[in-house]
Short mmCIF file of C-alpha atoms in Angstrom, two decimals:
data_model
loop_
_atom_site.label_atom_id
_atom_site.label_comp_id
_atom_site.label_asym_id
_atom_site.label_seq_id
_atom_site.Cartn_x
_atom_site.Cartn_y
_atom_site.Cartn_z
CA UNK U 106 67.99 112.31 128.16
CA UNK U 107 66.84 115.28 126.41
CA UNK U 108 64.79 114.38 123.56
CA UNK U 109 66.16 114.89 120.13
CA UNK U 110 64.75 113.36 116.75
CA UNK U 111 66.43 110.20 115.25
CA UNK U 112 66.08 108.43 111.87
CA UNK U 113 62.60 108.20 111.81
CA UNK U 114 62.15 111.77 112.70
CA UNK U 115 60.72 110.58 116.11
CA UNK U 116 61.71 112.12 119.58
CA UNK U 117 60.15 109.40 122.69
CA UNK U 118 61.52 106.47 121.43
CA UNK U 119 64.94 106.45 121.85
CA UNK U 120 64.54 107.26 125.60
CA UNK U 121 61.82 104.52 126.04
CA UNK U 122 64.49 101.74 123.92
CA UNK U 123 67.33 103.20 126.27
CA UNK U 124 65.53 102.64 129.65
CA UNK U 125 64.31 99.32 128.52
CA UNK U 126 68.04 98.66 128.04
CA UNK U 127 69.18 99.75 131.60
CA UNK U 128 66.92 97.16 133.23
CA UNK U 129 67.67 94.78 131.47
CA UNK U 130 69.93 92.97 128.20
CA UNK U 131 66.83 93.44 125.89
CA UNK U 132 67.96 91.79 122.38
CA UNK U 133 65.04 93.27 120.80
CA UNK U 134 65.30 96.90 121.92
CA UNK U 135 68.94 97.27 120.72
CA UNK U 136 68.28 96.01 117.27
CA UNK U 137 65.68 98.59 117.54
CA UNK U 138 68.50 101.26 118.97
CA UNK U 139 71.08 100.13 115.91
CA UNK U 140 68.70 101.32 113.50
CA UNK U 141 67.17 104.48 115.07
CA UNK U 142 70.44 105.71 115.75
CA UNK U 143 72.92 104.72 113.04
CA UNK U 144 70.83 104.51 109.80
CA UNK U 145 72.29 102.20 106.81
CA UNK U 146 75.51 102.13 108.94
CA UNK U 147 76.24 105.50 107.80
CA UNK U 148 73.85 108.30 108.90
CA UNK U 149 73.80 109.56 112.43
CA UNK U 150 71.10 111.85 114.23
CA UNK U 151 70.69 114.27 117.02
CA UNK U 152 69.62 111.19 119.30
CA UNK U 153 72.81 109.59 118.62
CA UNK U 154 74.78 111.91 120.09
CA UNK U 155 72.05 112.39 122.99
CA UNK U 156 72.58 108.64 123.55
CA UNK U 157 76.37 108.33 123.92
CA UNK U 158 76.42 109.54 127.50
CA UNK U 159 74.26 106.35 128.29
CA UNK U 160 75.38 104.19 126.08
CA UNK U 161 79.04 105.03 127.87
CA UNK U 162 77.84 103.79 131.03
CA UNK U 163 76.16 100.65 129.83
CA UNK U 164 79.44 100.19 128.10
CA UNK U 165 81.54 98.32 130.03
CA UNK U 166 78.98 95.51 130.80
CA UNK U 167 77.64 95.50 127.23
CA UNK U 168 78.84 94.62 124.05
CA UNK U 169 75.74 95.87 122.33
CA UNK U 170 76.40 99.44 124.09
CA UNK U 171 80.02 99.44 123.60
CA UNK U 172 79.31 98.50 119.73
CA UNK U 173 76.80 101.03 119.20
CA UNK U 174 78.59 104.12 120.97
CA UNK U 175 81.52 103.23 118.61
CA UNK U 176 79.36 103.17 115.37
CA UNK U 177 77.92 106.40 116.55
CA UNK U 178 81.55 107.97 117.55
CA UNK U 179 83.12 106.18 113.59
CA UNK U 180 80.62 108.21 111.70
CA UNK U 181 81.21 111.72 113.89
CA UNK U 182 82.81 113.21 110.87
CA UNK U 183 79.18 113.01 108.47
CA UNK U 184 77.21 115.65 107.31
CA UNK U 185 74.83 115.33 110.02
CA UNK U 186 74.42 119.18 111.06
CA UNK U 187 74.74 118.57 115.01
CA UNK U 188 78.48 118.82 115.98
CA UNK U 189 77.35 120.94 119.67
CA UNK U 190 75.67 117.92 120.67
CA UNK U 191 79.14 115.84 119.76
CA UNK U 192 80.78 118.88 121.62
CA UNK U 193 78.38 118.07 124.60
CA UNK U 194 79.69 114.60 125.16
CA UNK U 195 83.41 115.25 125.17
CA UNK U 196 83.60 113.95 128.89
CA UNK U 197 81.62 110.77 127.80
CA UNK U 198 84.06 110.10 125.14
CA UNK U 199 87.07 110.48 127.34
CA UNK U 200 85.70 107.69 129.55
CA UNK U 201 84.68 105.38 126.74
CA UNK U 202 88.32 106.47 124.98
CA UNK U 203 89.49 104.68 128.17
CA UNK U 204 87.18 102.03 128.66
CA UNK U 205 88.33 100.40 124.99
CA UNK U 206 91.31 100.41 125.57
CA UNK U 207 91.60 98.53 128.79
CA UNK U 208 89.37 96.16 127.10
CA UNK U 209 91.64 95.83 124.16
CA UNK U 210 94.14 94.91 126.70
CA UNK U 211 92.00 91.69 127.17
CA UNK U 212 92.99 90.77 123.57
CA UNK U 213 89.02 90.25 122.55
CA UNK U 214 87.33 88.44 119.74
CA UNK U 215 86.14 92.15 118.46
CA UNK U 216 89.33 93.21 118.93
CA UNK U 217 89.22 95.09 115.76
CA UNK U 218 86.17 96.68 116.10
CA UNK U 219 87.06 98.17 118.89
CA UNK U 220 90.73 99.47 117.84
CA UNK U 221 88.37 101.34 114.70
CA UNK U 222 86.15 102.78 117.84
CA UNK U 223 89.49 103.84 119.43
CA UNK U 224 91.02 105.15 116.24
CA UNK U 225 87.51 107.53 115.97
CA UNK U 226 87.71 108.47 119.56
CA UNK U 227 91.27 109.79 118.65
CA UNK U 228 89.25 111.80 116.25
CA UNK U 229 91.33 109.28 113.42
CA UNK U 230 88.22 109.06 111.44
CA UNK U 231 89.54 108.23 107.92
CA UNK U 232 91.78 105.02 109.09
CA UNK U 233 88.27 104.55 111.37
CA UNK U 234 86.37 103.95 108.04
CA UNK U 235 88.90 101.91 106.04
CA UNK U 236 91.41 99.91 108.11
CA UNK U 237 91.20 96.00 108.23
CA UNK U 238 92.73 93.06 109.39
CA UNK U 239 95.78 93.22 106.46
CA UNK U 240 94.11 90.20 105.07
CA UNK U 241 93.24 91.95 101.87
CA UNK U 242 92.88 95.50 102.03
CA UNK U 243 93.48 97.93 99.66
CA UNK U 244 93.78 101.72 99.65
CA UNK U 245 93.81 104.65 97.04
CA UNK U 246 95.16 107.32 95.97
CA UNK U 247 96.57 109.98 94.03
CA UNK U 248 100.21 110.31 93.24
CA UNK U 249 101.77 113.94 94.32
CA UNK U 250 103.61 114.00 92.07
CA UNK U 251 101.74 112.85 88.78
CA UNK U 252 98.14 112.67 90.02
CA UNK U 253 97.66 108.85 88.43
CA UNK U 254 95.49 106.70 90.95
CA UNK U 255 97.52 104.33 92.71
CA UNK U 256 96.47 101.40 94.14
CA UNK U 257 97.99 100.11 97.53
CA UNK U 258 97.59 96.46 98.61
CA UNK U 259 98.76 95.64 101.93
CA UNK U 260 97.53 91.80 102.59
CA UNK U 261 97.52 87.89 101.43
CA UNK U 262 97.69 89.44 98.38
CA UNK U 263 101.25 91.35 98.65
CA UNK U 264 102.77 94.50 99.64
CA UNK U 265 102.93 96.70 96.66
CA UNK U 266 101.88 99.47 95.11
CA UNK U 267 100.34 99.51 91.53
CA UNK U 268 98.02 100.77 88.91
CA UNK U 269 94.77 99.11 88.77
CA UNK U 270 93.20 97.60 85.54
CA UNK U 271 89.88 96.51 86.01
CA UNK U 272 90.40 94.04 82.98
CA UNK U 273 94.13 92.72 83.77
CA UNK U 274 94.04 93.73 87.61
CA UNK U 275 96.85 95.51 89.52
CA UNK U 276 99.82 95.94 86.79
CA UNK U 277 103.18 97.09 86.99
CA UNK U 278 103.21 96.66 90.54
CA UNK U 279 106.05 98.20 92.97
CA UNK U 280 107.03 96.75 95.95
CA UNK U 281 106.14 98.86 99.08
CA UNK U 282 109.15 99.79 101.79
CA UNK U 283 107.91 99.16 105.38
CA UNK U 284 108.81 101.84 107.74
CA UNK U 285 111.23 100.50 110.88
CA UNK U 286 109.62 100.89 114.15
CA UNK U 287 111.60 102.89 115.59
CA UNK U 288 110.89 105.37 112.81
CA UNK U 289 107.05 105.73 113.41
CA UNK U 290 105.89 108.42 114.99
CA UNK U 291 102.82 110.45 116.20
CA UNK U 292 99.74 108.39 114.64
CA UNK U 293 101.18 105.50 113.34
CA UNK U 294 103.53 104.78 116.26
CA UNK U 295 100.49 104.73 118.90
CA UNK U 296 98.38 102.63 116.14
CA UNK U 297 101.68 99.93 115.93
CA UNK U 298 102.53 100.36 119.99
CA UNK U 299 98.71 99.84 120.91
CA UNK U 300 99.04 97.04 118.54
CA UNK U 301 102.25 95.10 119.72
CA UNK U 302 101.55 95.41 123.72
CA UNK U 303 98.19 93.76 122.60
CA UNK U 304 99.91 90.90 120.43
CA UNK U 305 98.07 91.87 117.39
CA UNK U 306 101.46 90.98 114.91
CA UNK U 307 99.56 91.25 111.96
CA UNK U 308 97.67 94.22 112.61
CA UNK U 309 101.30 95.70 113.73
CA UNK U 310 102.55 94.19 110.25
CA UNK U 311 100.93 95.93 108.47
CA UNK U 312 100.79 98.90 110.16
CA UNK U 313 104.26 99.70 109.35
CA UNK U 314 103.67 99.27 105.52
CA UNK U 315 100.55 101.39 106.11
CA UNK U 316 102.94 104.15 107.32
CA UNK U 317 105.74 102.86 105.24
CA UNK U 318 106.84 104.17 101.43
CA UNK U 319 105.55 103.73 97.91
CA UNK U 320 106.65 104.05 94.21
CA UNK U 321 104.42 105.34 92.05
CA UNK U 322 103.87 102.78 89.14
CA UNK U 323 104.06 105.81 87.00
CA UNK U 324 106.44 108.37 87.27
CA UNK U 325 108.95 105.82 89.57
CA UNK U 326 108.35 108.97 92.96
CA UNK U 327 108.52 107.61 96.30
CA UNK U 328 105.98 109.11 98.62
CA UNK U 329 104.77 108.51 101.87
CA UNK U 330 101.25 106.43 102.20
CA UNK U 331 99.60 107.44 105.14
CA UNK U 332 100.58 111.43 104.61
CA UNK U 333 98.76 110.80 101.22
CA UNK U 334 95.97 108.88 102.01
CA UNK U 335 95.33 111.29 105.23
CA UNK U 336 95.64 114.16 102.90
CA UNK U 337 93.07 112.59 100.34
CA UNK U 338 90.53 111.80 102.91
CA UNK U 339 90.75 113.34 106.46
CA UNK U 340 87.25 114.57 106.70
CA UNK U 341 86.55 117.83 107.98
CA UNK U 342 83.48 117.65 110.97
CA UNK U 343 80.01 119.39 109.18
#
């Protein structure tokens, strides 16, 4: 590995931690790797990206590598000033692009974790950051048409769109129109497919709200969700 600086500004370490890591499942020296390579579960270094070739190939025997070269890969899109050394490991990210999903396949107890990791891979880096389970999650945005901030719940909560009052809640809420299956396409569709072949009903659920239709609260405009959302947040690589 060639030696590049990571959170603490340091350039032997991370090769030391990774080696330790090859011989052996070393609890300690990952913990140590989480940090020095994904800082505050946000920031990302040089070393990060320096690290994803070996991280790759510990992958599919590791949990601990796989989770770690998929934090790295989720927060690709940061300001952190090295994108030739993401450019570097495009080969290593096919291979782990097809490494998750065969291990999707196996229906695991991260499951969602990983479908985020594949979602970055795809280069999908704003549903990477925000997507859940559909339990309770919540997305906003502006209205095209009248530029009020719309709220979008998608969860135990309901399907609906709405204008959020921090003293009252969501008010005046609007029921959101699922899109069929057969109508997704491009993103969403391989999102809801990937979902269904791997039994995942509620993440497929709510996928199709997701890339279903919305009524603005305010000026009564239907618009689609994930074109808006996308357009308010797809981040552009620094």
């Amino acid at each position: 590995m060639t030696p590049m600086h990571d959170c603490r500004m340091e350039v032997g370490r991370v090769p030391e931690l990774l080696e330790r890591v090859k011989r052996e499942d070393d609890a300690e020296a990952w913990d140590e790797l989480d940090y020095r390579l994904v800082l505050e579960q946000d920031l990302v270094f040089p070393a990060s990206f320096a690290s994803l070739p070996h991280l790759v190939r510990l992958a599919a025997r590791s949990s601990r590598a796989r989770g770690l070269a998929g934090s790295i890969i989720r927060r690709a899109a940061g300001h952190h000033g090295c994108d030739h050394l993401l450019a570097n490991c495009a080969s290593a990210i096919t291979e782990f692009r097809a490494l998750l999903d065969r291990y999707l396949r196996s229906r695991p107890i991260d499951y969602l974790e990983t479908f985020l990791a594949l979602l970055a891979v795809a280069e999908q880096y704003h549903w990477a950051a925000v997507l859940g389970d559909f339990t309770d999650d919540f997305y906003h945005l502006p209205c095209p048409h009248c530029a009020v901030d719309v709220t979008i719940a998608i969860g135990d909560y309901g399907r609906y769109s709405a204008i959020r009052n921090w003293n009252l809640g969501d008010i005046d809420r609007r029921d959101l129109r699922r899109a069929a299956p057969d109508e997704l396409s491009g993103t969403g569709r391989w999102m809801y497919e990937t979902a269904v072949r791997d039994g995942q009903g509620t993440l497929a659920d709510g996928i199709t709200y997701l890339f279903g239709k919305a009524e603005c609260p305010r000026c009564a405009s239907v618009f689609d969700i994930a074109d808006e959302y996308t357009s308010a947040n797809l981040p552009v690589l620094q």
